[in-house]
Amino acid sequence: MRNSSFVEDFVVYYFRDKLPDWDFAPIMLSDKTPLSQQTRLDTMSNCFTYSTTDICYLAWDSTLIYDATGSMDLPDLLEFANAQFLELRYYDDALNKAIEQTYAEIETANNSEDTKRLITYRNIRNNLMTLMADISVLASNIDNALQVTEDIFNARVYSRYMQLLRTLIWRENIENKLNVIQRSYNLLNEEVLMHRFVRIGYLCTGLLGLLALLTIYIAFLR
């Protein structure tokens, strides 16, 4: 699966016939090393079954599914979960780059004249607002994990797979970086608004001065 420059292999071992009597642990781990009993138990511990004709084993980058009905709901759901994980990685990286770029652009802008500096501030502010909106949509989608499917069994599998991918840790990292972005946005927004208020103040002062001159002129004519 691909998202931007990120690549994540996800292998689905799917059986419609009854599972053969194989040692699936090394297959799911893609590892030819002789495995201990503990490793086998850990690998096969994430097991879900709804009826006597289906079973699902989950690992970080693979899944083993037996479903006599031939339903592709679980493979599709796990592919969707993996895509969301890649989105988390993508936005985590995007936030890192945004923070670095924001600091660099602000430092450059601070050495520029007022007009150019404020234009740069506005551009940075708008870019940060767009990025925060995009990430908020992603966070909302992941928070609604149980609403991805009306099937409670599939929702349990989905939630457990997201735990295996440690999406909560990625979410926490993203939240911390979003806080940094939010503070930067607030500071830039205050700077832009302050400049606008100053310009409005100058304009009002000029209008009052003009009005005063006009009043004096009219009084002089009388």
PDB file of C-alpha atoms in Angstrom:
ATOM      1  CA  MET A   1       0.000   0.000   0.000  1.00  0.00           C
ATOM      2  CA  ARG A   2       1.212   3.519  -0.778  1.00  0.00           C
ATOM      3  CA  ASN A   3       0.543   6.964   0.577  1.00  0.00           C
ATOM      4  CA  SER A   4       2.853   9.635  -0.818  1.00  0.00           C
ATOM      5  CA  SER A   5       6.405   8.306  -0.285  1.00  0.00           C
ATOM      6  CA  PHE A   6       5.350   5.883   2.446  1.00  0.00           C
ATOM      7  CA  VAL A   7       5.166   2.161   1.733  1.00  0.00           C
ATOM      8  CA  GLU A   8       3.677  -0.443   4.045  1.00  0.00           C
ATOM      9  CA  ASP A   9       3.433  -4.125   3.111  1.00  0.00           C
ATOM     10  CA  PHE A  10       0.293  -5.854   4.269  1.00  0.00           C
ATOM     11  CA  VAL A  11      -0.197  -9.529   3.396  1.00  0.00           C
ATOM     12  CA  VAL A  12      -3.550 -11.303   3.544  1.00  0.00           C
ATOM     13  CA  TYR A  13      -3.534 -15.110   3.720  1.00  0.00           C
ATOM     14  CA  TYR A  14      -7.087 -15.980   2.776  1.00  0.00           C
ATOM     15  CA  PHE A  15      -8.680 -19.448   2.807  1.00  0.00           C
ATOM     16  CA  ARG A  16     -12.178 -20.497   1.857  1.00  0.00           C
ATOM     17  CA  ASP A  17     -11.428 -24.134   2.612  1.00  0.00           C
ATOM     18  CA  LYS A  18     -10.622 -25.311   6.110  1.00  0.00           C
ATOM     19  CA  LEU A  19      -7.197 -24.201   7.315  1.00  0.00           C
ATOM     20  CA  PRO A  20      -4.458 -26.757   6.652  1.00  0.00           C
ATOM     21  CA  ASP A  21      -2.465 -28.085   9.577  1.00  0.00           C
ATOM     22  CA  TRP A  22       0.438 -25.710   9.089  1.00  0.00           C
ATOM     23  CA  ASP A  23       2.596 -23.687  11.449  1.00  0.00           C
ATOM     24  CA  PHE A  24       1.297 -20.270  10.485  1.00  0.00           C
ATOM     25  CA  ALA A  25       3.329 -18.213  12.976  1.00  0.00           C
ATOM     26  CA  PRO A  26       6.547 -18.070  10.894  1.00  0.00           C
ATOM     27  CA  ILE A  27       4.450 -17.519   7.762  1.00  0.00           C
ATOM     28  CA  MET A  28       2.731 -14.487   9.282  1.00  0.00           C
ATOM     29  CA  LEU A  29       6.045 -13.164  10.578  1.00  0.00           C
ATOM     30  CA  SER A  30       7.808 -13.874   7.268  1.00  0.00           C
ATOM     31  CA  ASP A  31      10.625 -15.330   9.331  1.00  0.00           C
ATOM     32  CA  LYS A  32      12.474 -18.597   8.716  1.00  0.00           C
ATOM     33  CA  THR A  33      14.142 -18.457  12.128  1.00  0.00           C
ATOM     34  CA  PRO A  34      13.027 -21.300  14.426  1.00  0.00           C
ATOM     35  CA  LEU A  35      10.445 -19.720  16.711  1.00  0.00           C
ATOM     36  CA  SER A  36       9.968 -20.314  20.396  1.00  0.00           C
ATOM     37  CA  GLN A  37       6.637 -21.459  21.766  1.00  0.00           C
ATOM     38  CA  GLN A  38       6.165 -18.038  23.372  1.00  0.00           C
ATOM     39  CA  THR A  39       6.643 -16.279  20.035  1.00  0.00           C
ATOM     40  CA  ARG A  40       4.135 -18.627  18.404  1.00  0.00           C
ATOM     41  CA  LEU A  41       1.587 -17.958  21.135  1.00  0.00           C
ATOM     42  CA  ASP A  42       2.097 -14.194  20.939  1.00  0.00           C
ATOM     43  CA  THR A  43       1.823 -14.187  17.158  1.00  0.00           C
ATOM     44  CA  MET A  44      -1.386 -16.190  17.106  1.00  0.00           C
ATOM     45  CA  SER A  45      -2.931 -14.589  20.188  1.00  0.00           C
ATOM     46  CA  ASN A  46      -4.866 -11.933  18.274  1.00  0.00           C
ATOM     47  CA  CYS A  47      -7.552 -14.344  17.191  1.00  0.00           C
ATOM     48  CA  PHE A  48     -11.173 -13.540  16.321  1.00  0.00           C
ATOM     49  CA  THR A  49     -13.926 -15.913  15.344  1.00  0.00           C
ATOM     50  CA  TYR A  50     -17.645 -15.395  14.912  1.00  0.00           C
ATOM     51  CA  SER A  51     -18.860 -18.840  13.855  1.00  0.00           C
ATOM     52  CA  THR A  52     -17.525 -22.310  13.217  1.00  0.00           C
ATOM     53  CA  THR A  53     -16.847 -21.381   9.583  1.00  0.00           C
ATOM     54  CA  ASP A  54     -14.535 -18.406  10.072  1.00  0.00           C
ATOM     55  CA  ILE A  55     -11.438 -17.292  11.964  1.00  0.00           C
ATOM     56  CA  CYS A  56      -9.078 -14.330  11.755  1.00  0.00           C
ATOM     57  CA  TYR A  57      -5.529 -13.953  13.085  1.00  0.00           C
ATOM     58  CA  LEU A  58      -3.934 -10.514  13.166  1.00  0.00           C
ATOM     59  CA  ALA A  59      -0.304  -9.458  13.066  1.00  0.00           C
ATOM     60  CA  TRP A  60       1.396  -6.115  12.483  1.00  0.00           C
ATOM     61  CA  ASP A  61       1.751  -6.499   8.734  1.00  0.00           C
ATOM     62  CA  SER A  62      -0.277  -9.585   7.890  1.00  0.00           C
ATOM     63  CA  THR A  63      -3.513 -11.381   8.580  1.00  0.00           C
ATOM     64  CA  LEU A  64      -4.686 -14.966   8.271  1.00  0.00           C
ATOM     65  CA  ILE A  65      -8.366 -15.352   7.436  1.00  0.00           C
ATOM     66  CA  TYR A  66     -10.525 -18.393   6.944  1.00  0.00           C
ATOM     67  CA  ASP A  67     -14.064 -17.683   5.790  1.00  0.00           C
ATOM     68  CA  ALA A  68     -16.099 -20.424   4.166  1.00  0.00           C
ATOM     69  CA  THR A  69     -18.532 -17.844   2.748  1.00  0.00           C
ATOM     70  CA  GLY A  70     -15.827 -16.130   0.715  1.00  0.00           C
ATOM     71  CA  SER A  71     -16.673 -12.713   2.190  1.00  0.00           C
ATOM     72  CA  MET A  72     -14.042 -10.023   1.589  1.00  0.00           C
ATOM     73  CA  ASP A  73     -15.349  -7.681   4.285  1.00  0.00           C
ATOM     74  CA  LEU A  74     -12.463  -8.270   6.691  1.00  0.00           C
ATOM     75  CA  PRO A  75      -9.648  -7.968   4.116  1.00  0.00           C
ATOM     76  CA  ASP A  76     -11.197  -4.739   2.850  1.00  0.00           C
ATOM     77  CA  LEU A  77     -11.629  -3.413   6.375  1.00  0.00           C
ATOM     78  CA  LEU A  78      -8.046  -4.188   7.345  1.00  0.00           C
ATOM     79  CA  GLU A  79      -6.807  -2.578   4.149  1.00  0.00           C
ATOM     80  CA  PHE A  80      -8.772   0.527   5.112  1.00  0.00           C
ATOM     81  CA  ALA A  81      -7.218   0.480   8.607  1.00  0.00           C
ATOM     82  CA  ASN A  82      -3.757   0.152   7.098  1.00  0.00           C
ATOM     83  CA  ALA A  83      -4.458   3.122   4.832  1.00  0.00           C
ATOM     84  CA  GLN A  84      -5.423   5.192   7.867  1.00  0.00           C
ATOM     85  CA  PHE A  85      -2.185   4.171   9.562  1.00  0.00           C
ATOM     86  CA  LEU A  86      -0.250   5.401   6.537  1.00  0.00           C
ATOM     87  CA  GLU A  87      -2.166   8.664   6.713  1.00  0.00           C
ATOM     88  CA  LEU A  88      -1.075   9.066  10.324  1.00  0.00           C
ATOM     89  CA  ARG A  89       2.532   8.523   9.320  1.00  0.00           C
ATOM     90  CA  TYR A  90       2.149  10.931   6.414  1.00  0.00           C
ATOM     91  CA  TYR A  91       0.666  13.710   8.545  1.00  0.00           C
ATOM     92  CA  ASP A  92       3.186  13.157  11.323  1.00  0.00           C
ATOM     93  CA  ASP A  93       5.919  13.704   8.758  1.00  0.00           C
ATOM     94  CA  ALA A  94       4.023  16.657   7.250  1.00  0.00           C
ATOM     95  CA  LEU A  95       3.807  18.288  10.688  1.00  0.00           C
ATOM     96  CA  ASN A  96       7.548  17.840  11.249  1.00  0.00           C
ATOM     97  CA  LYS A  97       8.247  19.546   7.944  1.00  0.00           C
ATOM     98  CA  ALA A  98       5.642  22.252   8.590  1.00  0.00           C
ATOM     99  CA  ILE A  99       7.159  23.130  11.964  1.00  0.00           C
ATOM    100  CA  GLU A 100      10.678  23.329  10.532  1.00  0.00           C
ATOM    101  CA  GLN A 101       9.495  25.342   7.526  1.00  0.00           C
ATOM    102  CA  THR A 102       7.417  27.692   9.694  1.00  0.00           C
ATOM    103  CA  TYR A 103      10.350  28.538  11.946  1.00  0.00           C
ATOM    104  CA  ALA A 104      12.616  29.071   8.933  1.00  0.00           C
ATOM    105  CA  GLU A 105      10.100  31.310   7.136  1.00  0.00           C
ATOM    106  CA  ILE A 106       9.374  33.351  10.263  1.00  0.00           C
ATOM    107  CA  GLU A 107      13.094  33.887  10.833  1.00  0.00           C
ATOM    108  CA  THR A 108      13.498  35.034   7.216  1.00  0.00           C
ATOM    109  CA  ALA A 109      10.415  37.262   7.399  1.00  0.00           C
ATOM    110  CA  ASN A 110      11.630  38.953  10.574  1.00  0.00           C
ATOM    111  CA  ASN A 111      14.586  40.300   8.592  1.00  0.00           C
ATOM    112  CA  SER A 112      12.319  41.741   5.893  1.00  0.00           C
ATOM    113  CA  GLU A 113      10.464  45.044   5.612  1.00  0.00           C
ATOM    114  CA  ASP A 114       7.070  45.313   7.291  1.00  0.00           C
ATOM    115  CA  THR A 115       4.894  44.823   4.196  1.00  0.00           C
ATOM    116  CA  LYS A 116       6.766  41.757   2.978  1.00  0.00           C
ATOM    117  CA  ARG A 117       6.911  40.332   6.494  1.00  0.00           C
ATOM    118  CA  LEU A 118       3.152  40.578   6.948  1.00  0.00           C
ATOM    119  CA  ILE A 119       2.480  38.981   3.559  1.00  0.00           C
ATOM    120  CA  THR A 120       4.711  36.083   4.591  1.00  0.00           C
ATOM    121  CA  TYR A 121       2.919  35.834   7.942  1.00  0.00           C
ATOM    122  CA  ARG A 122      -0.445  35.637   6.187  1.00  0.00           C
ATOM    123  CA  ASN A 123       0.770  32.903   3.833  1.00  0.00           C
ATOM    124  CA  ILE A 124       2.225  30.875   6.690  1.00  0.00           C
ATOM    125  CA  ARG A 125      -0.967  31.321   8.724  1.00  0.00           C
ATOM    126  CA  ASN A 126      -3.162  30.157   5.828  1.00  0.00           C
ATOM    127  CA  ASN A 127      -0.973  27.109   5.178  1.00  0.00           C
ATOM    128  CA  LEU A 128      -1.074  26.130   8.847  1.00  0.00           C
ATOM    129  CA  MET A 129      -4.854  26.502   8.942  1.00  0.00           C
ATOM    130  CA  THR A 130      -5.213  24.190   5.911  1.00  0.00           C
ATOM    131  CA  LEU A 131      -2.904  21.592   7.448  1.00  0.00           C
ATOM    132  CA  MET A 132      -4.762  21.638  10.773  1.00  0.00           C
ATOM    133  CA  ALA A 133      -8.089  21.205   8.966  1.00  0.00           C
ATOM    134  CA  ASP A 134      -6.792  18.192   7.015  1.00  0.00           C
ATOM    135  CA  ILE A 135      -5.494  16.497  10.152  1.00  0.00           C
ATOM    136  CA  SER A 136      -8.724  17.203  12.028  1.00  0.00           C
ATOM    137  CA  VAL A 137     -10.632  15.296   9.340  1.00  0.00           C
ATOM    138  CA  LEU A 138      -8.249  12.331   9.659  1.00  0.00           C
ATOM    139  CA  ALA A 139      -8.533  12.344  13.462  1.00  0.00           C
ATOM    140  CA  SER A 140     -12.313  12.401  13.205  1.00  0.00           C
ATOM    141  CA  ASN A 141     -12.298   9.393  10.872  1.00  0.00           C
ATOM    142  CA  ILE A 142     -10.142   7.355  13.242  1.00  0.00           C
ATOM    143  CA  ASP A 143     -12.171   8.378  16.288  1.00  0.00           C
ATOM    144  CA  ASN A 144     -15.237   6.987  14.529  1.00  0.00           C
ATOM    145  CA  ALA A 145     -13.669   3.535  14.175  1.00  0.00           C
ATOM    146  CA  LEU A 146     -16.758   1.733  15.423  1.00  0.00           C
ATOM    147  CA  GLN A 147     -18.861   3.493  12.814  1.00  0.00           C
ATOM    148  CA  VAL A 148     -16.820   2.133   9.928  1.00  0.00           C
ATOM    149  CA  THR A 149     -19.044  -0.911   9.909  1.00  0.00           C
ATOM    150  CA  GLU A 150     -22.369  -1.778  11.447  1.00  0.00           C
ATOM    151  CA  ASP A 151     -21.023  -5.264  12.116  1.00  0.00           C
ATOM    152  CA  ILE A 152     -19.829  -5.403  15.742  1.00  0.00           C
ATOM    153  CA  PHE A 153     -17.500  -8.334  15.046  1.00  0.00           C
ATOM    154  CA  ASN A 154     -15.751  -6.474  12.216  1.00  0.00           C
ATOM    155  CA  ALA A 155     -15.530  -3.378  14.396  1.00  0.00           C
ATOM    156  CA  ARG A 156     -13.741  -5.407  17.100  1.00  0.00           C
ATOM    157  CA  VAL A 157     -11.230  -6.698  14.548  1.00  0.00           C
ATOM    158  CA  TYR A 158     -10.701  -3.180  13.207  1.00  0.00           C
ATOM    159  CA  SER A 159     -10.135  -1.690  16.665  1.00  0.00           C
ATOM    160  CA  ARG A 160      -7.695  -4.414  17.664  1.00  0.00           C
ATOM    161  CA  TYR A 161      -5.686  -3.993  14.476  1.00  0.00           C
ATOM    162  CA  MET A 162      -5.437  -0.249  15.086  1.00  0.00           C
ATOM    163  CA  GLN A 163      -4.067  -1.089  18.551  1.00  0.00           C
ATOM    164  CA  LEU A 164      -1.463  -3.393  17.013  1.00  0.00           C
ATOM    165  CA  LEU A 165      -0.356  -0.541  14.771  1.00  0.00           C
ATOM    166  CA  ARG A 166      -0.027   1.648  17.902  1.00  0.00           C
ATOM    167  CA  THR A 167      -2.077   4.375  16.308  1.00  0.00           C
ATOM    168  CA  LEU A 168      -2.688   5.968  19.712  1.00  0.00           C
ATOM    169  CA  ILE A 169       1.034   6.708  20.044  1.00  0.00           C
ATOM    170  CA  TRP A 170       1.077   8.238  16.583  1.00  0.00           C
ATOM    171  CA  ARG A 171      -2.017  10.242  17.485  1.00  0.00           C
ATOM    172  CA  GLU A 172      -0.355  11.580  20.640  1.00  0.00           C
ATOM    173  CA  ASN A 173       2.710  12.632  18.656  1.00  0.00           C
ATOM    174  CA  ILE A 174       0.499  14.357  16.124  1.00  0.00           C
ATOM    175  CA  GLU A 175      -1.512  16.094  18.865  1.00  0.00           C
ATOM    176  CA  ASN A 176       1.693  17.450  20.439  1.00  0.00           C
ATOM    177  CA  LYS A 177       2.891  18.781  17.107  1.00  0.00           C
ATOM    178  CA  LEU A 178      -0.543  20.219  16.389  1.00  0.00           C
ATOM    179  CA  ASN A 179      -0.305  22.170  19.640  1.00  0.00           C
ATOM    180  CA  VAL A 180       2.966  23.670  18.438  1.00  0.00           C
ATOM    181  CA  ILE A 181       1.359  24.507  15.092  1.00  0.00           C
ATOM    182  CA  GLN A 182      -1.668  26.012  16.868  1.00  0.00           C
ATOM    183  CA  ARG A 183       0.512  28.265  19.015  1.00  0.00           C
ATOM    184  CA  SER A 184       2.424  29.412  15.948  1.00  0.00           C
ATOM    185  CA  TYR A 185      -0.848  30.078  14.147  1.00  0.00           C
ATOM    186  CA  ASN A 186      -2.207  32.116  17.064  1.00  0.00           C
ATOM    187  CA  LEU A 187       0.948  34.237  17.286  1.00  0.00           C
ATOM    188  CA  LEU A 188       0.963  34.914  13.553  1.00  0.00           C
ATOM    189  CA  ASN A 189      -2.741  35.698  13.566  1.00  0.00           C
ATOM    190  CA  GLU A 190      -2.284  38.161  16.434  1.00  0.00           C
ATOM    191  CA  GLU A 191       0.570  39.835  14.577  1.00  0.00           C
ATOM    192  CA  VAL A 192      -1.490  40.195  11.391  1.00  0.00           C
ATOM    193  CA  LEU A 193      -4.543  41.468  13.278  1.00  0.00           C
ATOM    194  CA  MET A 194      -2.439  43.914  15.289  1.00  0.00           C
ATOM    195  CA  HIS A 195      -0.994  45.354  12.086  1.00  0.00           C
ATOM    196  CA  ARG A 196      -4.520  45.662  10.673  1.00  0.00           C
ATOM    197  CA  PHE A 197      -5.710  47.481  13.790  1.00  0.00           C
ATOM    198  CA  VAL A 198      -2.713  49.818  13.599  1.00  0.00           C
ATOM    199  CA  ARG A 199      -3.519  50.620   9.967  1.00  0.00           C
ATOM    200  CA  ILE A 200      -7.151  51.212  10.849  1.00  0.00           C
ATOM    201  CA  GLY A 201      -5.992  53.480  13.671  1.00  0.00           C
ATOM    202  CA  TYR A 202      -3.810  55.470  11.277  1.00  0.00           C
ATOM    203  CA  LEU A 203      -6.701  55.702   8.829  1.00  0.00           C
ATOM    204  CA  CYS A 204      -9.084  56.926  11.527  1.00  0.00           C
ATOM    205  CA  THR A 205      -6.522  59.467  12.701  1.00  0.00           C
ATOM    206  CA  GLY A 206      -6.080  60.700   9.153  1.00  0.00           C
ATOM    207  CA  LEU A 207      -9.839  60.984   8.654  1.00  0.00           C
ATOM    208  CA  LEU A 208     -10.224  62.874  11.914  1.00  0.00           C
ATOM    209  CA  GLY A 209      -7.417  65.199  10.877  1.00  0.00           C
ATOM    210  CA  LEU A 210      -9.040  65.744   7.493  1.00  0.00           C
ATOM    211  CA  LEU A 211     -12.382  66.380   9.170  1.00  0.00           C
ATOM    212  CA  ALA A 212     -10.762  68.902  11.504  1.00  0.00           C
ATOM    213  CA  LEU A 213      -9.129  70.714   8.590  1.00  0.00           C
ATOM    214  CA  LEU A 214     -12.429  70.710   6.732  1.00  0.00           C
ATOM    215  CA  THR A 215     -14.197  72.131   9.780  1.00  0.00           C
ATOM    216  CA  ILE A 216     -11.566  74.891  10.128  1.00  0.00           C
ATOM    217  CA  TYR A 217     -11.815  75.654   6.417  1.00  0.00           C
ATOM    218  CA  ILE A 218     -15.612  75.949   6.563  1.00  0.00           C
ATOM    219  CA  ALA A 219     -15.360  78.161   9.652  1.00  0.00           C
ATOM    220  CA  PHE A 220     -12.786  80.350   7.918  1.00  0.00           C
ATOM    221  CA  LEU A 221     -15.067  80.819   4.894  1.00  0.00           C
ATOM    222  CA  ARG A 222     -17.824  82.081   7.160  1.00  0.00           C
TER     223      ARG A 222
END
